[in-house]
Amino acid sequence: MAVVKKSYIDNSILRELKEKYPPMENDNGVAYKQKLEYITFEIDFLSDPIIRGMRNKYGAVVIAIIFYLRTEMCKNGWKVRVDQGEYYNSLVQDCSYVCNVDMNQTNQIIHELVDKRIMYVVQDDAVEEGKWMTCIQQLYNFEMASNNRKSARERQARRRERQNHSQEDALKEQQVYQMPKNSADADILDDITNNELLLEDNPFGI
């Protein structure tokens, strides 16, 4: 299944991704988060007019903040929680500390990123509680990784199925090889095993 990069994100993305890539379960049957171990940027990211305008306004710290937000999104695969209050305040505090930026400026930059659709905030409590921030590139990375994992699982399942069939066929062949052809053959084998046939046919009575 080919992954198409989106040009816009809205609230429907939560349900869409849950249906396309349902949570995986470990051996104990407990669902776990699908994290990302990497982030990518398009090569023309820095030349985007919106990014250039924000760099001129705030300086290079804009890039640092975007980078930080993206790495936080990786922990949930494609999004970071931004409910007003504890979640958002903690995000701003940590981002400000890591990027060495005043919290008020960090808050202003994040809001501008959302207003100018570099970042998107989505919500659908029927699917998952909370408000979540993401971006198009992060979403694309997540879909690519999830699609690759899904394809790999399907290949492994087919491989296991072929192996099981091969083992079953080999076992059947082995059973057929070991099984006597008919009841008469079975009687002869029993006689030979018990030496009864040899004793009866021995003309010397030994």
Tab-separated table of C-alpha atoms in Angstrom:
chain	number	residue	atom	x	y	z
A	1	MET	CA	0.000	0.000	0.000
A	2	ALA	CA	1.517	3.293	-1.122
A	3	VAL	CA	1.622	6.141	1.394
A	4	VAL	CA	0.509	9.499	0.035
A	5	LYS	CA	1.854	12.562	1.794
A	6	LYS	CA	-0.945	14.800	2.969
A	7	SER	CA	-1.194	18.513	2.296
A	8	TYR	CA	-3.561	19.210	5.194
A	9	ILE	CA	-4.438	17.603	8.533
A	10	ASP	CA	-7.736	17.780	10.425
A	11	ASN	CA	-9.454	15.950	13.305
A	12	SER	CA	-10.355	12.970	11.119
A	13	ILE	CA	-6.708	11.887	11.116
A	14	LEU	CA	-7.044	10.293	14.562
A	15	ARG	CA	-9.722	7.860	13.425
A	16	GLU	CA	-8.047	7.272	10.069
A	17	LEU	CA	-4.737	6.221	11.593
A	18	LYS	CA	-6.353	4.063	14.259
A	19	GLU	CA	-8.209	2.126	11.567
A	20	LYS	CA	-5.207	1.839	9.244
A	21	TYR	CA	-2.632	1.028	11.925
A	22	PRO	CA	-4.381	-0.407	15.015
A	23	PRO	CA	-2.328	-0.616	18.218
A	24	MET	CA	0.022	-3.592	18.325
A	25	GLU	CA	0.034	-6.056	21.215
A	26	ASN	CA	2.998	-7.721	22.844
A	27	ASP	CA	3.142	-11.379	23.900
A	28	ASN	CA	1.182	-10.588	27.055
A	29	GLY	CA	-1.670	-9.036	25.078
A	30	VAL	CA	-0.886	-5.488	26.234
A	31	ALA	CA	-1.114	-2.776	23.560
A	32	TYR	CA	1.973	-0.630	23.178
A	33	LYS	CA	2.705	2.679	21.503
A	34	GLN	CA	4.190	2.714	18.051
A	35	LYS	CA	7.162	5.019	18.472
A	36	LEU	CA	9.449	6.479	15.853
A	37	GLU	CA	13.198	6.318	16.250
A	38	TYR	CA	13.978	9.090	13.762
A	39	ILE	CA	12.757	12.325	12.182
A	40	THR	CA	13.269	13.605	8.664
A	41	PHE	CA	13.059	17.008	7.013
A	42	GLU	CA	12.538	17.792	3.352
A	43	ILE	CA	15.581	19.341	1.717
A	44	ASP	CA	13.669	22.551	0.939
A	45	PHE	CA	12.363	22.886	4.502
A	46	LEU	CA	14.597	25.836	5.386
A	47	SER	CA	13.667	27.687	2.217
A	48	ASP	CA	9.936	27.490	2.885
A	49	PRO	CA	8.618	31.090	2.847
A	50	ILE	CA	6.859	30.703	6.193
A	51	ILE	CA	9.940	29.252	7.884
A	52	ARG	CA	12.145	31.938	6.364
A	53	GLY	CA	9.789	34.646	7.624
A	54	MET	CA	9.785	33.197	11.133
A	55	ARG	CA	13.572	32.846	11.095
A	56	ASN	CA	13.864	36.515	10.186
A	57	LYS	CA	11.462	37.382	12.991
A	58	TYR	CA	12.725	35.138	15.821
A	59	GLY	CA	16.111	33.907	14.638
A	60	ALA	CA	17.422	30.353	14.253
A	61	VAL	CA	15.751	29.328	17.507
A	62	VAL	CA	12.636	28.602	15.423
A	63	ILE	CA	14.425	25.618	13.900
A	64	ALA	CA	15.515	24.382	17.333
A	65	ILE	CA	11.941	24.549	18.622
A	66	ILE	CA	10.565	22.701	15.600
A	67	PHE	CA	13.254	20.052	16.020
A	68	TYR	CA	12.393	19.641	19.704
A	69	LEU	CA	8.651	19.359	19.014
A	70	ARG	CA	9.282	16.755	16.345
A	71	THR	CA	11.395	14.608	18.660
A	72	GLU	CA	8.651	14.764	21.289
A	73	MET	CA	6.112	13.656	18.678
A	74	CYS	CA	8.241	10.562	18.025
A	75	LYS	CA	7.428	9.249	21.499
A	76	ASN	CA	3.821	8.758	20.353
A	77	GLY	CA	4.773	8.109	16.763
A	78	TRP	CA	3.282	11.179	15.151
A	79	LYS	CA	1.910	13.541	17.810
A	80	VAL	CA	2.519	15.260	21.142
A	81	ARG	CA	-0.233	16.116	23.620
A	82	VAL	CA	-0.946	19.833	24.060
A	83	ASP	CA	-4.041	20.123	26.247
A	84	GLN	CA	-4.106	23.549	27.840
A	85	GLY	CA	-2.746	23.192	31.337
A	86	GLU	CA	-0.387	20.469	32.483
A	87	TYR	CA	0.503	18.964	29.097
A	88	TYR	CA	1.058	22.173	27.182
A	89	ASN	CA	2.785	23.980	30.037
A	90	SER	CA	5.197	21.087	30.548
A	91	LEU	CA	5.957	21.021	26.830
A	92	VAL	CA	6.704	24.751	26.755
A	93	GLN	CA	8.853	24.550	29.888
A	94	ASP	CA	10.923	21.630	28.624
A	95	CYS	CA	11.260	23.094	25.149
A	96	SER	CA	12.368	26.448	26.562
A	97	TYR	CA	14.940	24.785	28.787
A	98	VAL	CA	16.414	22.595	26.031
A	99	CYS	CA	16.454	25.382	23.431
A	100	ASN	CA	17.506	28.062	25.936
A	101	VAL	CA	14.563	30.305	25.044
A	102	ASP	CA	12.260	32.406	27.199
A	103	MET	CA	8.982	30.571	27.851
A	104	ASN	CA	6.866	33.437	26.571
A	105	GLN	CA	8.753	33.438	23.290
A	106	THR	CA	8.503	29.641	23.007
A	107	ASN	CA	4.748	29.890	23.537
A	108	GLN	CA	4.500	32.642	20.918
A	109	ILE	CA	6.499	30.649	18.353
A	110	ILE	CA	4.429	27.498	18.879
A	111	HIS	CA	1.181	29.425	18.441
A	112	GLU	CA	2.506	31.011	15.263
A	113	LEU	CA	3.582	27.625	13.923
A	114	VAL	CA	0.010	26.404	14.404
A	115	ASP	CA	-1.578	29.581	13.012
A	116	LYS	CA	0.546	29.311	9.857
A	117	ARG	CA	-0.082	25.566	9.512
A	118	ILE	CA	3.445	24.398	10.002
A	119	MET	CA	1.981	22.491	12.949
A	120	TYR	CA	-1.596	21.243	13.376
A	121	VAL	CA	-3.659	20.631	16.500
A	122	VAL	CA	-6.232	17.842	16.265
A	123	GLN	CA	-8.783	16.397	18.654
A	124	ASP	CA	-11.344	13.588	18.631
A	125	ASP	CA	-12.210	12.357	22.116
A	126	ALA	CA	-14.271	9.530	20.616
A	127	VAL	CA	-11.010	8.050	19.333
A	128	GLU	CA	-8.424	9.246	21.840
A	129	GLU	CA	-8.608	11.678	24.716
A	130	GLY	CA	-6.795	15.001	24.516
A	131	LYS	CA	-5.538	17.590	22.047
A	132	TRP	CA	-2.545	16.626	19.943
A	133	MET	CA	-0.051	18.565	17.870
A	134	THR	CA	1.547	17.141	14.750
A	135	CYS	CA	2.893	18.192	11.368
A	136	ILE	CA	2.696	16.863	7.828
A	137	GLN	CA	6.247	15.521	7.685
A	138	GLN	CA	5.958	13.784	11.052
A	139	LEU	CA	2.696	12.186	9.982
A	140	TYR	CA	4.283	11.032	6.724
A	141	ASN	CA	7.236	9.485	8.589
A	142	PHE	CA	4.834	7.645	10.882
A	143	GLU	CA	2.717	6.301	8.040
A	144	MET	CA	5.769	5.134	6.122
A	145	ALA	CA	7.159	3.331	9.167
A	146	SER	CA	3.792	1.816	10.116
A	147	ASN	CA	3.137	0.663	6.575
A	148	ASN	CA	6.559	-0.972	6.405
A	149	ARG	CA	5.965	-2.719	9.736
A	150	LYS	CA	2.561	-3.905	8.564
A	151	SER	CA	4.012	-5.280	5.323
A	152	ALA	CA	6.817	-7.002	7.244
A	153	ARG	CA	4.314	-8.672	9.599
A	154	GLU	CA	2.256	-9.890	6.648
A	155	ARG	CA	5.370	-11.335	4.975
A	156	GLN	CA	6.353	-13.089	8.201
A	157	ALA	CA	2.848	-14.513	8.561
A	158	ARG	CA	2.966	-15.878	5.001
A	159	ARG	CA	6.440	-17.312	5.616
A	160	ARG	CA	5.277	-19.044	8.809
A	161	GLU	CA	2.262	-20.436	6.987
A	162	ARG	CA	4.469	-21.861	4.219
A	163	GLN	CA	6.826	-23.379	6.800
A	164	ASN	CA	3.907	-24.979	8.649
A	165	HIS	CA	2.567	-26.450	5.418
A	166	SER	CA	6.033	-27.775	4.523
A	167	GLN	CA	6.416	-29.399	7.929
A	168	GLU	CA	2.957	-30.951	7.689
A	169	ASP	CA	3.707	-32.307	4.211
A	170	ALA	CA	7.044	-33.714	5.365
A	171	LEU	CA	5.367	-35.421	8.323
A	172	LYS	CA	2.720	-36.947	6.074
A	173	GLU	CA	5.396	-38.254	3.688
A	174	GLN	CA	7.291	-39.761	6.598
A	175	GLN	CA	4.148	-41.481	7.890
A	176	VAL	CA	3.331	-42.852	4.445
A	177	TYR	CA	6.888	-44.168	4.042
A	178	GLN	CA	6.818	-45.949	7.393
A	179	MET	CA	3.327	-47.383	6.996
A	180	PRO	CA	3.048	-50.940	5.496
A	181	LYS	CA	1.414	-51.094	2.085
A	182	ASN	CA	-1.319	-53.545	3.134
A	183	SER	CA	-2.381	-55.844	5.944
A	184	ALA	CA	-0.548	-58.812	4.439
A	185	ASP	CA	2.699	-56.891	4.486
A	186	ALA	CA	2.000	-55.960	8.088
A	187	ASP	CA	1.566	-59.639	9.037
A	188	ILE	CA	4.837	-60.575	7.320
A	189	LEU	CA	6.690	-57.828	9.161
A	190	ASP	CA	5.274	-59.051	12.453
A	191	ASP	CA	6.307	-62.638	11.682
A	192	ILE	CA	9.830	-61.618	10.809
A	193	THR	CA	10.074	-59.535	13.938
A	194	ASN	CA	8.989	-62.483	16.096
A	195	ASN	CA	11.144	-64.993	14.160
A	196	GLU	CA	8.023	-67.135	13.702
A	197	LEU	CA	8.314	-67.247	9.920
A	198	LEU	CA	11.990	-68.198	10.035
A	199	LEU	CA	11.348	-71.018	12.484
A	200	GLU	CA	8.542	-72.541	10.424
A	201	ASP	CA	10.526	-72.435	7.160
A	202	ASN	CA	13.766	-73.829	8.641
A	203	PRO	CA	14.093	-77.407	7.324
A	204	PHE	CA	16.676	-78.327	9.953
A	205	GLY	CA	14.436	-77.385	12.895
A	206	ILE	CA	17.171	-75.221	14.335
